[in-house]
Tab-separated table of C-alpha atoms in Angstrom:
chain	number	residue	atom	x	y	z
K	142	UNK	CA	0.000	0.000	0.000
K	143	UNK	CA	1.334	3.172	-1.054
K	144	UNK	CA	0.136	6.925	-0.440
K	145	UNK	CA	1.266	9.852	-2.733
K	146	UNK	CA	-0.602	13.326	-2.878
K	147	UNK	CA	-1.338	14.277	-6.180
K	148	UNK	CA	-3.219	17.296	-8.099
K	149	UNK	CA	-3.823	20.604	-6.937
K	150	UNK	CA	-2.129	20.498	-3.870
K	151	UNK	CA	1.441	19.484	-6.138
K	152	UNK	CA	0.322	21.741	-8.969
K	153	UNK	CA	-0.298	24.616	-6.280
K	154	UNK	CA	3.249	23.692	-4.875
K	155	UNK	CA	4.672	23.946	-7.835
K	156	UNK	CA	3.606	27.055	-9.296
K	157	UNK	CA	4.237	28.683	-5.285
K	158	UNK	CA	0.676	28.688	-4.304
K	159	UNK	CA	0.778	26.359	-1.961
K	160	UNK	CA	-0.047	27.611	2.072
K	161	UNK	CA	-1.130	26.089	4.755
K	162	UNK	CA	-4.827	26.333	3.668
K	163	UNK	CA	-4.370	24.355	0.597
K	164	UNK	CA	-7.027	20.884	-0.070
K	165	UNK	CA	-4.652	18.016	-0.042
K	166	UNK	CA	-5.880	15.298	-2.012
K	167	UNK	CA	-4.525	11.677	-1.654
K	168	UNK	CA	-4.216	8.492	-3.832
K	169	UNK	CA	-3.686	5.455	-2.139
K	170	UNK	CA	-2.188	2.174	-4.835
K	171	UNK	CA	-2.074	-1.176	-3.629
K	172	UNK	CA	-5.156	-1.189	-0.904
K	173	UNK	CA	-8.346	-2.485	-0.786
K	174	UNK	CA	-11.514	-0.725	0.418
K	175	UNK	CA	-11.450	-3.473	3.538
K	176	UNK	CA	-8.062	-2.493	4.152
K	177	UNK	CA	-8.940	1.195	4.844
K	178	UNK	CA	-11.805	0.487	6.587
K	179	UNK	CA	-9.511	-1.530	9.252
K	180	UNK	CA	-7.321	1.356	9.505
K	181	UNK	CA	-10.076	3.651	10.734
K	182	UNK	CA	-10.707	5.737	7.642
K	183	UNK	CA	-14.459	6.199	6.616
K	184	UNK	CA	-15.960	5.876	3.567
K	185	UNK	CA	-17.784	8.406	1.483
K	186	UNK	CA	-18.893	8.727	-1.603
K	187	UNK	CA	-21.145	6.242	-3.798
K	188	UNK	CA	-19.434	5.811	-7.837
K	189	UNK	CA	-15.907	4.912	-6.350
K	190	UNK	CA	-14.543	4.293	-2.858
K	191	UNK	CA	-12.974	7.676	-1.020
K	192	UNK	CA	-12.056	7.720	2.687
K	193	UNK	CA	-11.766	10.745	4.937
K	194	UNK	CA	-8.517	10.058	7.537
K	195	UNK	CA	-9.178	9.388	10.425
K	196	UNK	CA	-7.181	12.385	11.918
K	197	UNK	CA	-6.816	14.857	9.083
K	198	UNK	CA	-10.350	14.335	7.713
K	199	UNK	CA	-8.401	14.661	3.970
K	200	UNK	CA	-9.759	12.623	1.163
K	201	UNK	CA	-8.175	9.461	0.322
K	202	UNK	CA	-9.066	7.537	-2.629
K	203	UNK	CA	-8.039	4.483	-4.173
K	204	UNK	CA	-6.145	4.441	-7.656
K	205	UNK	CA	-8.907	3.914	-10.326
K	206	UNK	CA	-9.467	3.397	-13.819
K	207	UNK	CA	-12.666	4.201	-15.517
K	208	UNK	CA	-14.728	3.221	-18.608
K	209	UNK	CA	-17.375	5.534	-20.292
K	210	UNK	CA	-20.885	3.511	-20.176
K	211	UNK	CA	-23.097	6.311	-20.493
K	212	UNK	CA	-23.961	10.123	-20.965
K	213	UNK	CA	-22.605	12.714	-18.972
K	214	UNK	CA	-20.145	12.737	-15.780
K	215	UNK	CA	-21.969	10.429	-14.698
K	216	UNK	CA	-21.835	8.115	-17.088
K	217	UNK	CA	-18.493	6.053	-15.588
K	218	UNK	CA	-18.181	2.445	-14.479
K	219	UNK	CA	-14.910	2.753	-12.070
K	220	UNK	CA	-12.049	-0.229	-11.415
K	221	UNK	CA	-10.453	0.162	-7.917
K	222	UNK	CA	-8.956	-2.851	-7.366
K	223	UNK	CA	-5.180	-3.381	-5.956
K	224	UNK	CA	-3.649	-3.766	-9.430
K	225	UNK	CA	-4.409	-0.070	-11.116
K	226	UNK	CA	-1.226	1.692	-11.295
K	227	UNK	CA	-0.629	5.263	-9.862
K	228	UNK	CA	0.101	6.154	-13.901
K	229	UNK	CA	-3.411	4.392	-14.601
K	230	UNK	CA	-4.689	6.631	-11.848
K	231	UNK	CA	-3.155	10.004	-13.221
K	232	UNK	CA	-3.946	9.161	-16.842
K	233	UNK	CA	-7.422	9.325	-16.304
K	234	UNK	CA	-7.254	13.118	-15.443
K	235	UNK	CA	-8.252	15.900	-16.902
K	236	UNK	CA	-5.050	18.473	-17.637
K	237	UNK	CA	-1.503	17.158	-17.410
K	238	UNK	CA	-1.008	20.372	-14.930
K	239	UNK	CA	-3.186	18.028	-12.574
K	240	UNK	CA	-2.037	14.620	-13.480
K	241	UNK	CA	1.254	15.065	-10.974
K	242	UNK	CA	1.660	13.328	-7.834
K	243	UNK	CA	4.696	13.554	-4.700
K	244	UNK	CA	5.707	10.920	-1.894
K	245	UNK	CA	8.209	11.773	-0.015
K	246	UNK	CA	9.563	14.645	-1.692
K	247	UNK	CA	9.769	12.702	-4.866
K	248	UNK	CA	7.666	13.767	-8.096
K	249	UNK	CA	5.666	11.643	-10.114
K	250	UNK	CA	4.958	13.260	-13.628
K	251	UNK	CA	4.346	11.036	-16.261
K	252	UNK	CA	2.583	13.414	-18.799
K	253	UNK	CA	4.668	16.110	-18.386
K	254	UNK	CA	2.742	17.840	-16.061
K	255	UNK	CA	5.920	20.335	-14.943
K	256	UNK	CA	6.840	21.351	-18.525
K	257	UNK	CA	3.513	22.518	-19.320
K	258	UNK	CA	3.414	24.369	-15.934
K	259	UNK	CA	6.305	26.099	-16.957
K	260	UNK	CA	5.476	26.607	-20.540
K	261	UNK	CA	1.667	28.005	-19.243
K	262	UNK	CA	-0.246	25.299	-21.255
K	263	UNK	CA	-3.718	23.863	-20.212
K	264	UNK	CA	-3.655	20.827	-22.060
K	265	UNK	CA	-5.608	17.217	-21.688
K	266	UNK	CA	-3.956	13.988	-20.594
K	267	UNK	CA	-5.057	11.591	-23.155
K	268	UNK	CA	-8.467	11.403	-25.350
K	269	UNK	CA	-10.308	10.331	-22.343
K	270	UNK	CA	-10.666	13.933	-21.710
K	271	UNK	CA	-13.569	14.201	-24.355
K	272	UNK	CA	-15.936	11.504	-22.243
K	273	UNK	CA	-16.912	14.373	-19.468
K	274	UNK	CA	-18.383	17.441	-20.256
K	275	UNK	CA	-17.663	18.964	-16.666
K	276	UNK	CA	-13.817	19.290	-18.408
K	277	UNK	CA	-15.103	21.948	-20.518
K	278	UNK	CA	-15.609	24.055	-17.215
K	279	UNK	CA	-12.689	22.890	-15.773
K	280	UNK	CA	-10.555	24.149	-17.976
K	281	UNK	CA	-12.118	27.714	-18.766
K	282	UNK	CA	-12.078	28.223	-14.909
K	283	UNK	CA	-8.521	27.198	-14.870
K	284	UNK	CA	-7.949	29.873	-17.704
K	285	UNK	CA	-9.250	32.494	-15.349
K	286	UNK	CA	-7.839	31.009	-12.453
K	287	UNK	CA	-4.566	31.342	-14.090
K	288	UNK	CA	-4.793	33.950	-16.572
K	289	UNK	CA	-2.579	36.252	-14.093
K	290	UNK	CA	-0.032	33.736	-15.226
K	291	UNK	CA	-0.271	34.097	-18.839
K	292	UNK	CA	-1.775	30.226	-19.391
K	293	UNK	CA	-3.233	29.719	-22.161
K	294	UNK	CA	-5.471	26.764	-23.594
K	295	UNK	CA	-3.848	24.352	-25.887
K	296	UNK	CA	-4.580	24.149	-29.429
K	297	UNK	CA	-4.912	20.260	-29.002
K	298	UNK	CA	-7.469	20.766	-26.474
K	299	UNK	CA	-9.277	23.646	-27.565
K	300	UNK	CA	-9.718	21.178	-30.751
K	301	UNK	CA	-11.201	18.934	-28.170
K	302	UNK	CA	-13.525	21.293	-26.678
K	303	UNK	CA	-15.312	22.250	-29.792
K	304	UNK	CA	-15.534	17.976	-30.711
K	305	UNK	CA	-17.456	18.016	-27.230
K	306	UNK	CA	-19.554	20.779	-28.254
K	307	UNK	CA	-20.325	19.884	-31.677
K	308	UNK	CA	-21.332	16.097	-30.379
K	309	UNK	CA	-23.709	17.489	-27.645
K	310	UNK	CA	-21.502	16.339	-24.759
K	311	UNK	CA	-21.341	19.525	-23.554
K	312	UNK	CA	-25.318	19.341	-23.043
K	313	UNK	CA	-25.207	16.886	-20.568
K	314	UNK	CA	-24.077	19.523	-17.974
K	315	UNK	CA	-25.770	19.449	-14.794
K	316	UNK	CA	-27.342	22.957	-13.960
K	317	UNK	CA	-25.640	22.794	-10.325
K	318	UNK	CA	-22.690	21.998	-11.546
K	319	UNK	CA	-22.464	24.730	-14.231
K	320	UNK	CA	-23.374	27.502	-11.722
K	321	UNK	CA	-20.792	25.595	-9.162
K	322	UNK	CA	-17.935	26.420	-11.501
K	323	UNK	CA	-19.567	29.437	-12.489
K	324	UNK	CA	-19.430	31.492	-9.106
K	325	UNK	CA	-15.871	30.282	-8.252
K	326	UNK	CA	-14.751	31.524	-11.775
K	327	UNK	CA	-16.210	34.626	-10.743
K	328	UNK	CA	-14.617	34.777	-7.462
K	329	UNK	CA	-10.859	35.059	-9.365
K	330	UNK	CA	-9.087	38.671	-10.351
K	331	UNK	CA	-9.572	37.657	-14.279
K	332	UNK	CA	-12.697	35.347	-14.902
K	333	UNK	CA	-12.996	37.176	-17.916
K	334	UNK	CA	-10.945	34.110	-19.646
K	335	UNK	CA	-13.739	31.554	-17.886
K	336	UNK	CA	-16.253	32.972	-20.177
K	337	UNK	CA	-13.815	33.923	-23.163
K	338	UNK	CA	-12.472	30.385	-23.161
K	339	UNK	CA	-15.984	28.890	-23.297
K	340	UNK	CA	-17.018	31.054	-26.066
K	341	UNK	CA	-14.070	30.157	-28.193
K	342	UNK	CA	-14.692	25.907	-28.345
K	343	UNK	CA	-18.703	27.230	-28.969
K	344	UNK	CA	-20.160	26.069	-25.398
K	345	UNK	CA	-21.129	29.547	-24.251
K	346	UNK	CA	-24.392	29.713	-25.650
K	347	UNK	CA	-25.224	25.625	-24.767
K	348	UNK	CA	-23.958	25.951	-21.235
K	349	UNK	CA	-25.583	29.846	-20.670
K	350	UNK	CA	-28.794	29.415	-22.448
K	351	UNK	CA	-31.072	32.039	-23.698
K	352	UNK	CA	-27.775	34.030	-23.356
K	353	UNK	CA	-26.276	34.872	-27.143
K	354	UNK	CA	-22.254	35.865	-27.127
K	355	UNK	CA	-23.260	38.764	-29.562
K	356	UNK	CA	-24.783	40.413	-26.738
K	357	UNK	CA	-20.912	41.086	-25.531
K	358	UNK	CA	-19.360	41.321	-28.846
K	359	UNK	CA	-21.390	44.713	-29.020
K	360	UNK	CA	-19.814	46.587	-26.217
K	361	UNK	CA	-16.146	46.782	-26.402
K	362	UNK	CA	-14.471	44.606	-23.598
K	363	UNK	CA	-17.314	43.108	-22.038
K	364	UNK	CA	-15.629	40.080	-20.471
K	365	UNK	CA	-12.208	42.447	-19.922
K	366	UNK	CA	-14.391	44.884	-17.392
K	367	UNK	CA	-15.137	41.824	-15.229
K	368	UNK	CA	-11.328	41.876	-14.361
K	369	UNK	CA	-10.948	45.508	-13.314
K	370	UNK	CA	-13.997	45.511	-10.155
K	371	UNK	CA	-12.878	46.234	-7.186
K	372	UNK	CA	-14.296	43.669	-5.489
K	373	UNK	CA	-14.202	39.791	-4.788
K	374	UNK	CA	-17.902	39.074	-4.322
K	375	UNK	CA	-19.195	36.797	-7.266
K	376	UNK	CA	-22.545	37.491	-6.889
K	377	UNK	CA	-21.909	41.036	-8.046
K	378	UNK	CA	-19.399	40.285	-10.506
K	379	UNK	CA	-22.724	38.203	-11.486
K	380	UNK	CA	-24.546	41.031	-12.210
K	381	UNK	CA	-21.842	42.819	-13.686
K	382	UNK	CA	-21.513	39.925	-16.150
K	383	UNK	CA	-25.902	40.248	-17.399
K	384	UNK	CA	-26.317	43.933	-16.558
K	385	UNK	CA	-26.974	44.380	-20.440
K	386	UNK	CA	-29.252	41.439	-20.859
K	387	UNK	CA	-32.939	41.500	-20.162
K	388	UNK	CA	-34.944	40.734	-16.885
K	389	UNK	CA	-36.360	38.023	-19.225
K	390	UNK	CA	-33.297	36.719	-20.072
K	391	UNK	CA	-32.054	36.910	-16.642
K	392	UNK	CA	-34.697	34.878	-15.092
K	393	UNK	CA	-34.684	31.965	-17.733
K	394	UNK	CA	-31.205	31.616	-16.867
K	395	UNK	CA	-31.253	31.461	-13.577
K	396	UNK	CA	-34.056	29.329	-13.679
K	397	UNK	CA	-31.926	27.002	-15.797
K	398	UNK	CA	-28.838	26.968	-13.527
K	399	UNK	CA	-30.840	26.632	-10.480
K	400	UNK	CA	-29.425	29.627	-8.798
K	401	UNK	CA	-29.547	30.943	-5.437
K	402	UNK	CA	-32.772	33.624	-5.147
K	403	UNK	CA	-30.094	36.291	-3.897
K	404	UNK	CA	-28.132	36.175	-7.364
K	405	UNK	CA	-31.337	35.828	-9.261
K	406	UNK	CA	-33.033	38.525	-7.340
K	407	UNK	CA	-30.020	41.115	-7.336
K	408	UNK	CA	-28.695	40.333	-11.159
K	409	UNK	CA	-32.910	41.103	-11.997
K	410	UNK	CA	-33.004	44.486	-10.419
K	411	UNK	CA	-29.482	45.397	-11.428
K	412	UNK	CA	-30.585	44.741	-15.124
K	413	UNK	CA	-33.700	46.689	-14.717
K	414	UNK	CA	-33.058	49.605	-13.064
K	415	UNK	CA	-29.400	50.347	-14.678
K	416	UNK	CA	-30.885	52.731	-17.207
K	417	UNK	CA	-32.751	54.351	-14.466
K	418	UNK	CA	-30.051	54.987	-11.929
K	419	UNK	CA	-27.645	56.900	-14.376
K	420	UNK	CA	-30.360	59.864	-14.508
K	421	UNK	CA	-31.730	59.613	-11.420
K	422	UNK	CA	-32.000	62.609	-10.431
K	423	UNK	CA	-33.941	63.326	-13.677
K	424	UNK	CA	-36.819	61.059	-13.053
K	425	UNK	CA	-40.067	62.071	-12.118
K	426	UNK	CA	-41.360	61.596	-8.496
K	427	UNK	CA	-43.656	58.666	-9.183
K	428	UNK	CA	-40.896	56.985	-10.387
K	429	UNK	CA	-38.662	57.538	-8.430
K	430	UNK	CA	-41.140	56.448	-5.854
K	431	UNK	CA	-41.890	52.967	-7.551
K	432	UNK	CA	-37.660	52.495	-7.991
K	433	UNK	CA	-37.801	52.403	-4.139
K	434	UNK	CA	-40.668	50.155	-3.784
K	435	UNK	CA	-39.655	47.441	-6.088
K	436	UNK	CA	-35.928	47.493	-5.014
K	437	UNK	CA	-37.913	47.131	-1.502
K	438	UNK	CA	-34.904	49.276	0.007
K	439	UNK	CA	-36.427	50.274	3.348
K	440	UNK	CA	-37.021	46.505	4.413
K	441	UNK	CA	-34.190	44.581	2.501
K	442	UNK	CA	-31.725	46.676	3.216
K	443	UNK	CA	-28.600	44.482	2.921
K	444	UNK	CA	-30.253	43.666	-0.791
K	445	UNK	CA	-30.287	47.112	-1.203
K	446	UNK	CA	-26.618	48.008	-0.465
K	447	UNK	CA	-25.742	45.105	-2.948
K	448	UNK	CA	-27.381	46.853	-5.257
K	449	UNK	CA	-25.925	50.030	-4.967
K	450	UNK	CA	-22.338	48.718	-4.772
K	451	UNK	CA	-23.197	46.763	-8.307
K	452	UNK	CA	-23.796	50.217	-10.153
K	453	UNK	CA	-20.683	51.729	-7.841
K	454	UNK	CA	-18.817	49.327	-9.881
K	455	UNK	CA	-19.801	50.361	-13.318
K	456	UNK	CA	-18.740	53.944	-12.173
K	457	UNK	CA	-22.239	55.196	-11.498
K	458	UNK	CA	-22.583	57.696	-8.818
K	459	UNK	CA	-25.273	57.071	-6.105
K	460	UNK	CA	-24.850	59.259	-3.584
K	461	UNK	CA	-28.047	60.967	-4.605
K	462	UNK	CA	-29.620	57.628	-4.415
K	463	UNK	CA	-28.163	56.701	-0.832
K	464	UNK	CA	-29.058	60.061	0.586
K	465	UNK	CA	-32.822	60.166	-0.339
K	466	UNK	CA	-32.599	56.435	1.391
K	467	UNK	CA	-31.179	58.121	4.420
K	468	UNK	CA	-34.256	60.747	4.686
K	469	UNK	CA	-36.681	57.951	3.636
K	470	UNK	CA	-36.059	55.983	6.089
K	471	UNK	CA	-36.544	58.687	8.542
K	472	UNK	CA	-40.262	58.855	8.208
K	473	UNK	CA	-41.908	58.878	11.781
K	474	UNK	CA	-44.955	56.705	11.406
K	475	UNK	CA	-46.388	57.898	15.254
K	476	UNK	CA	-47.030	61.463	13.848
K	477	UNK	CA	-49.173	59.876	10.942
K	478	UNK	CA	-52.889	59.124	10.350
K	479	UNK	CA	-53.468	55.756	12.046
K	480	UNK	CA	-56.833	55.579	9.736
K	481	UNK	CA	-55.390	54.624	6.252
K	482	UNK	CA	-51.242	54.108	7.741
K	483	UNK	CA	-50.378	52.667	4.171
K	484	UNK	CA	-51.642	55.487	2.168
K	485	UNK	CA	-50.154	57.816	4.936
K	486	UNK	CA	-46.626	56.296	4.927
K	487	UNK	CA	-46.589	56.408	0.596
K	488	UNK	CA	-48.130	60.397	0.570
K	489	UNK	CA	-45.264	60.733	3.238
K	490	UNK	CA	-42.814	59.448	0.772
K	491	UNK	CA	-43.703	61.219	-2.550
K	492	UNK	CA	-43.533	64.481	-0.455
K	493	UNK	CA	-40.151	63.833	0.380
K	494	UNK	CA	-39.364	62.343	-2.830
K	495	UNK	CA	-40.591	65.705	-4.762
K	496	UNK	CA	-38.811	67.909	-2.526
K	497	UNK	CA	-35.463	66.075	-2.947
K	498	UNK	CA	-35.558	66.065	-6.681
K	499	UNK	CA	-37.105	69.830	-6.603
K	500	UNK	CA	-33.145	70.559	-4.840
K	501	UNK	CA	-31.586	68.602	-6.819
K	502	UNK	CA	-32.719	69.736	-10.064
């Protein structure tokens, strides 16, 4: 039995990323899943056998071979018994940046894994690489991820991608996995490659459907402005990414990718109000008065902040916006007619509304 660490942890090491927070992922050659169980380690997982240590908690997992039997990532029949090789193990990985492994201080790179570290090349192991679709994500994200590094996608590969595309591999995408490699794309400095690396092999508008790439080949730099926010919160880099697309739009993706209802409902408003909040000062009372009560800023006010910080981003000024919050929210209900209280607290509000924009104008 024989333990080496392997993947991101030695690719991480490698390339001086490596700290102390690092996942550490384990292969273990030459064991049986009886054998770990008598160790202590427990077993997770249902397609193939992985243990969590008994101290560390880190995944171990036996060497494995698989064989495509069906659609998908799912689609996999697995082989874990005591005779796959660690160089079976790392062949069936997805970029030869990933397929190194380390015991003992000793490194195990069979296909090249360093070189193309060094030379900045994404590129697949072997042909295997074409039976998952969830590679097609992998690999954009580790263009963004890595784009600060000058990586680049290999021609080989990129080949690949479109094949996968082309074939309708790529549909077989789970929506929570799409949106899983979605929002950590998003959480890099330059996930404008994620979405420019996707476009390229022709999955943009499979994987982001009813999104259409023309939609950002009509503003100059689209994807590029994603990499200058100041900011690394990916749900509003989100809305950054679909401020130009439509409410309709919006919600039929995020239907789609099953998102959380705090992206869907921010990206939404963000879309439909951007017009509105470059000339806001310009807008009549009424609506000024309905911007408030559909952004609900009074009572979700966290929501509302997002909000705000999304168009602070694009370079919009809202102090305008934040102070007529400030005096909104000032409103004392006890001096008010108890009679009709709603229609009291909205007159209330257009009065301060009208004389705001009356100064400001």
């Amino acid at each position: 039995m024989k333990v080496y660490l392997v993947g991101g942890a030695v690719r991480d090491r490698l390339l001086n990323l490596a700290d102390d927070n690092t996942e550490k992922d384990w292969v273990v050659v030459g064991a049986s899943p009886e054998e770990m169980l008598d160790l202590g380690y427990r077993q997770v997982g249902k397609e193939f056998p992985v243990f969590l240590h008994p101290g560390t908690q880190e995944e171990y997992a036996l060497a494995r071979l698989e064989r495509k039997v069906g659609v998908g990532y799912k689609g996999f029949e697995f082989d874990t018994s005591k005779a796959v090789t660690l160089e079976q193990d790392l062949s069936r990985r997805d970029l030869t940046i990933n397929a190194m492994a380390e015991k003992n201080g000793e490194l195990f790179d069979p296909f090249n894994g360093q070189e193309d570290l060094d030379k900045g090349l994404l590129r697949h192991v072997s042909s295997a690489f074409s039976e998952d679709p969830v590679r097609i994500l992998r690999v954009a994200r580790f263009a963004a991820r890595f784009k600060v590094f000058g990586f680049k996608v290999a021609h080989s590969t990129h080949k690949l991608m479109k094949d996968m595309v082309s074939s309708g591999e790529v549909d077989a995408l789970t929506p929570e996995r799409v949106f899983k490699e979605l929002e950590k794309s998003l959480a890099y400095k330059t996930p404008s490659a994620f979405f420019k690396v996707l476009s390229a092999c022709g999955a943009y508008e499979r994987v982001f459907v009813p999104l259409s790439i023309s939609a950002h080949q009509n503003h100059d730099n689209a994807f590029e402005l994603l990499d200058t926010l100041k900011t690394n919160q990916s749900q509003l880099k989100f809305c950054v990414w679909l401020i130009q697309e439509s409410v309709e739009n919006i919600d039929q993706l995020c239907q789609r990718l099953k998102c959380p209802k705090h992206y869907e409902q921010l990206a939404k408003l963000s879309a439909q109000f951007y017009q509105f909040v470059q000339s806001f000062t310009q807008q009549t009372p009424e609506e000024v008065f309905e911007f408030f009560a559909k952004t609900d800023a009074l009572r979700r006010k966290d929501r509302f902040v997002d909000l705000l910080a999304v168009y602070q981003l694009l370079s919009i000024n809202v102090d305008a916006i934040n102070r007529l919050a400030e005096q909104l929210a000032t409103i004392d209900i006890s001096s008010l007619d108890k009679a009709n209280i709603a229609q009291a607290i909205a007159n209330e509000k257009r009065l301060i509304i009208q004389l705001f924009l009356n100064s400001a104008q």
